[in-house]
Amino acid sequence: MKSSNVNDMLAVAVQAADSKRAEDLVALDIHEMSIIADDYLILSAPTERQVIAIADEIIDKMAEAGFNLANQEGRSEGQWVLLDFGDLIVHVFKTETREFYQLEKSWQAAPEVEIDQWIIKEDF
């Protein structure tokens, strides 16, 4: 059964990532396919520095909202940072690394979660 607060977690993480200009945000509902989490949030950034800045912002905003970081991997390299918040796992990729691993293809049977309501639309 999917956790009821995973939507709240997802909202905080998406807004934090979006505030640091994360790109190509995709949320997948994996709760029926995996015991490790309910949702994955996958996103990218063009540089290692931005990957780390996005990961740091997500960690900070999740902590402010009362969601504890259980584990993190890859922060020092800035290519692929994995943030484990229990029911939500966030994957922050450098663009080229995301294209190489194609994580979404591994979970292509997972339904996408609608996250547009948490992303700020900018007019150019």
CSV table of C-alpha atoms in Angstrom, one decimal:
chain,number,residue,atom,x,y,z
A,1,MET,CA,0.0,0.0,0.0
A,2,LYS,CA,1.3,3.4,-1.0
A,3,SER,CA,2.2,5.8,1.9
A,4,SER,CA,-0.2,8.7,2.3
A,5,ASN,CA,2.5,11.3,2.9
A,6,VAL,CA,4.5,10.4,-0.2
A,7,ASN,CA,2.6,13.0,-2.1
A,8,ASP,CA,3.6,15.6,0.4
A,9,MET,CA,7.2,14.4,0.1
A,10,LEU,CA,7.1,14.6,-3.6
A,11,ALA,CA,5.6,18.1,-3.6
A,12,VAL,CA,8.5,19.4,-1.4
A,13,ALA,CA,11.2,17.6,-3.4
A,14,VAL,CA,9.8,18.8,-6.8
A,15,GLN,CA,9.5,22.4,-5.6
A,16,ALA,CA,13.0,22.4,-4.2
A,17,ALA,CA,14.5,20.9,-7.4
A,18,ASP,CA,12.5,23.3,-9.6
A,19,SER,CA,13.7,26.3,-7.5
A,20,LYS,CA,17.3,25.4,-8.5
A,21,ARG,CA,16.4,24.9,-12.2
A,22,ALA,CA,16.3,21.2,-12.3
A,23,GLU,CA,15.4,19.8,-15.8
A,24,ASP,CA,13.2,17.0,-17.1
A,25,LEU,CA,11.6,16.1,-13.8
A,26,VAL,CA,9.8,12.8,-13.9
A,27,ALA,CA,8.0,11.1,-11.0
A,28,LEU,CA,7.3,7.4,-11.2
A,29,ASP,CA,4.9,5.4,-9.0
A,30,ILE,CA,6.9,2.2,-8.2
A,31,HIS,CA,5.0,1.0,-5.1
A,32,GLU,CA,3.5,-2.0,-6.8
A,33,MET,CA,6.8,-3.0,-8.4
A,34,SER,CA,9.3,-2.5,-5.6
A,35,ILE,CA,9.5,-2.8,-1.9
A,36,ILE,CA,12.3,-0.2,-1.6
A,37,ALA,CA,10.1,2.9,-2.1
A,38,ASP,CA,6.7,4.2,-3.3
A,39,ASP,CA,7.9,6.8,-5.8
A,40,TYR,CA,11.0,7.8,-7.7
A,41,LEU,CA,11.7,11.4,-8.6
A,42,ILE,CA,14.2,11.6,-11.5
A,43,LEU,CA,15.7,14.9,-12.7
A,44,SER,CA,18.8,16.3,-14.3
A,45,ALA,CA,21.1,19.3,-14.4
A,46,PRO,CA,23.8,20.2,-16.9
A,47,THR,CA,26.8,20.5,-14.5
A,48,GLU,CA,28.1,18.7,-11.4
A,49,ARG,CA,27.9,21.9,-9.4
A,50,GLN,CA,24.2,22.3,-10.2
A,51,VAL,CA,23.6,18.6,-9.4
A,52,ILE,CA,25.0,19.1,-6.0
A,53,ALA,CA,23.2,22.4,-5.5
A,54,ILE,CA,19.9,20.7,-6.4
A,55,ALA,CA,20.6,17.8,-4.1
A,56,ASP,CA,21.5,20.1,-1.2
A,57,GLU,CA,18.3,22.2,-1.7
A,58,ILE,CA,16.1,19.1,-1.7
A,59,ILE,CA,17.8,17.8,1.5
A,60,ASP,CA,17.3,21.2,3.2
A,61,LYS,CA,13.7,21.6,2.2
A,62,MET,CA,12.8,18.0,3.0
A,63,ALA,CA,14.3,18.5,6.5
A,64,GLU,CA,12.4,21.7,7.0
A,65,ALA,CA,9.2,19.8,6.1
A,66,GLY,CA,10.1,17.1,8.6
A,67,PHE,CA,11.2,14.4,6.2
A,68,ASN,CA,14.4,12.6,7.2
A,69,LEU,CA,17.1,11.7,4.8
A,70,ALA,CA,17.8,8.0,5.4
A,71,ASN,CA,20.8,7.7,3.0
A,72,GLN,CA,22.6,9.5,0.2
A,73,GLU,CA,25.1,8.3,-2.4
A,74,GLY,CA,27.2,10.0,-5.1
A,75,ARG,CA,27.2,13.6,-3.8
A,76,SER,CA,31.0,13.9,-4.0
A,77,GLU,CA,31.1,13.0,-7.7
A,78,GLY,CA,28.1,15.1,-8.8
A,79,GLN,CA,27.2,12.8,-11.6
A,80,TRP,CA,24.3,10.9,-10.0
A,81,VAL,CA,23.2,11.8,-6.5
A,82,LEU,CA,20.7,9.4,-4.9
A,83,LEU,CA,18.7,10.7,-2.0
A,84,ASP,CA,16.7,8.1,0.0
A,85,PHE,CA,13.8,9.5,2.0
A,86,GLY,CA,12.2,6.1,2.6
A,87,ASP,CA,9.0,6.2,0.6
A,88,LEU,CA,10.6,8.6,-1.9
A,89,ILE,CA,13.9,8.1,-3.6
A,90,VAL,CA,15.3,11.1,-5.6
A,91,HIS,CA,17.8,10.6,-8.4
A,92,VAL,CA,19.6,13.8,-9.4
A,93,PHE,CA,21.6,13.2,-12.5
A,94,LYS,CA,24.1,15.2,-14.6
A,95,THR,CA,22.4,15.3,-18.0
A,96,GLU,CA,24.9,13.0,-19.8
A,97,THR,CA,24.9,10.5,-16.9
A,98,ARG,CA,21.1,10.3,-17.0
A,99,GLU,CA,21.2,9.7,-20.8
A,100,PHE,CA,23.8,6.9,-20.3
A,101,TYR,CA,21.9,5.0,-17.5
A,102,GLN,CA,18.4,5.6,-18.8
A,103,LEU,CA,16.8,4.8,-15.4
A,104,GLU,CA,13.3,5.5,-16.7
A,105,LYS,CA,13.6,2.6,-19.1
A,106,SER,CA,14.2,0.2,-16.2
A,107,TRP,CA,10.9,1.4,-14.7
A,108,GLN,CA,9.0,2.0,-17.9
A,109,ALA,CA,6.0,-0.1,-16.6
A,110,ALA,CA,5.6,2.3,-13.7
A,111,PRO,CA,2.9,4.9,-14.1
A,112,GLU,CA,4.0,8.5,-14.1
A,113,VAL,CA,2.9,10.7,-11.2
A,114,GLU,CA,1.5,14.1,-12.2
A,115,ILE,CA,3.9,16.8,-10.8
A,116,ASP,CA,3.1,19.8,-13.0
A,117,GLN,CA,1.1,21.5,-10.2
A,118,TRP,CA,4.4,21.9,-8.3
A,119,ILE,CA,6.5,23.3,-11.1
A,120,ILE,CA,6.6,27.0,-11.7
A,121,LYS,CA,5.9,27.9,-15.3
A,122,GLU,CA,8.0,30.8,-16.6
A,123,ASP,CA,7.1,33.0,-19.5
A,124,PHE,CA,10.0,33.9,-21.8
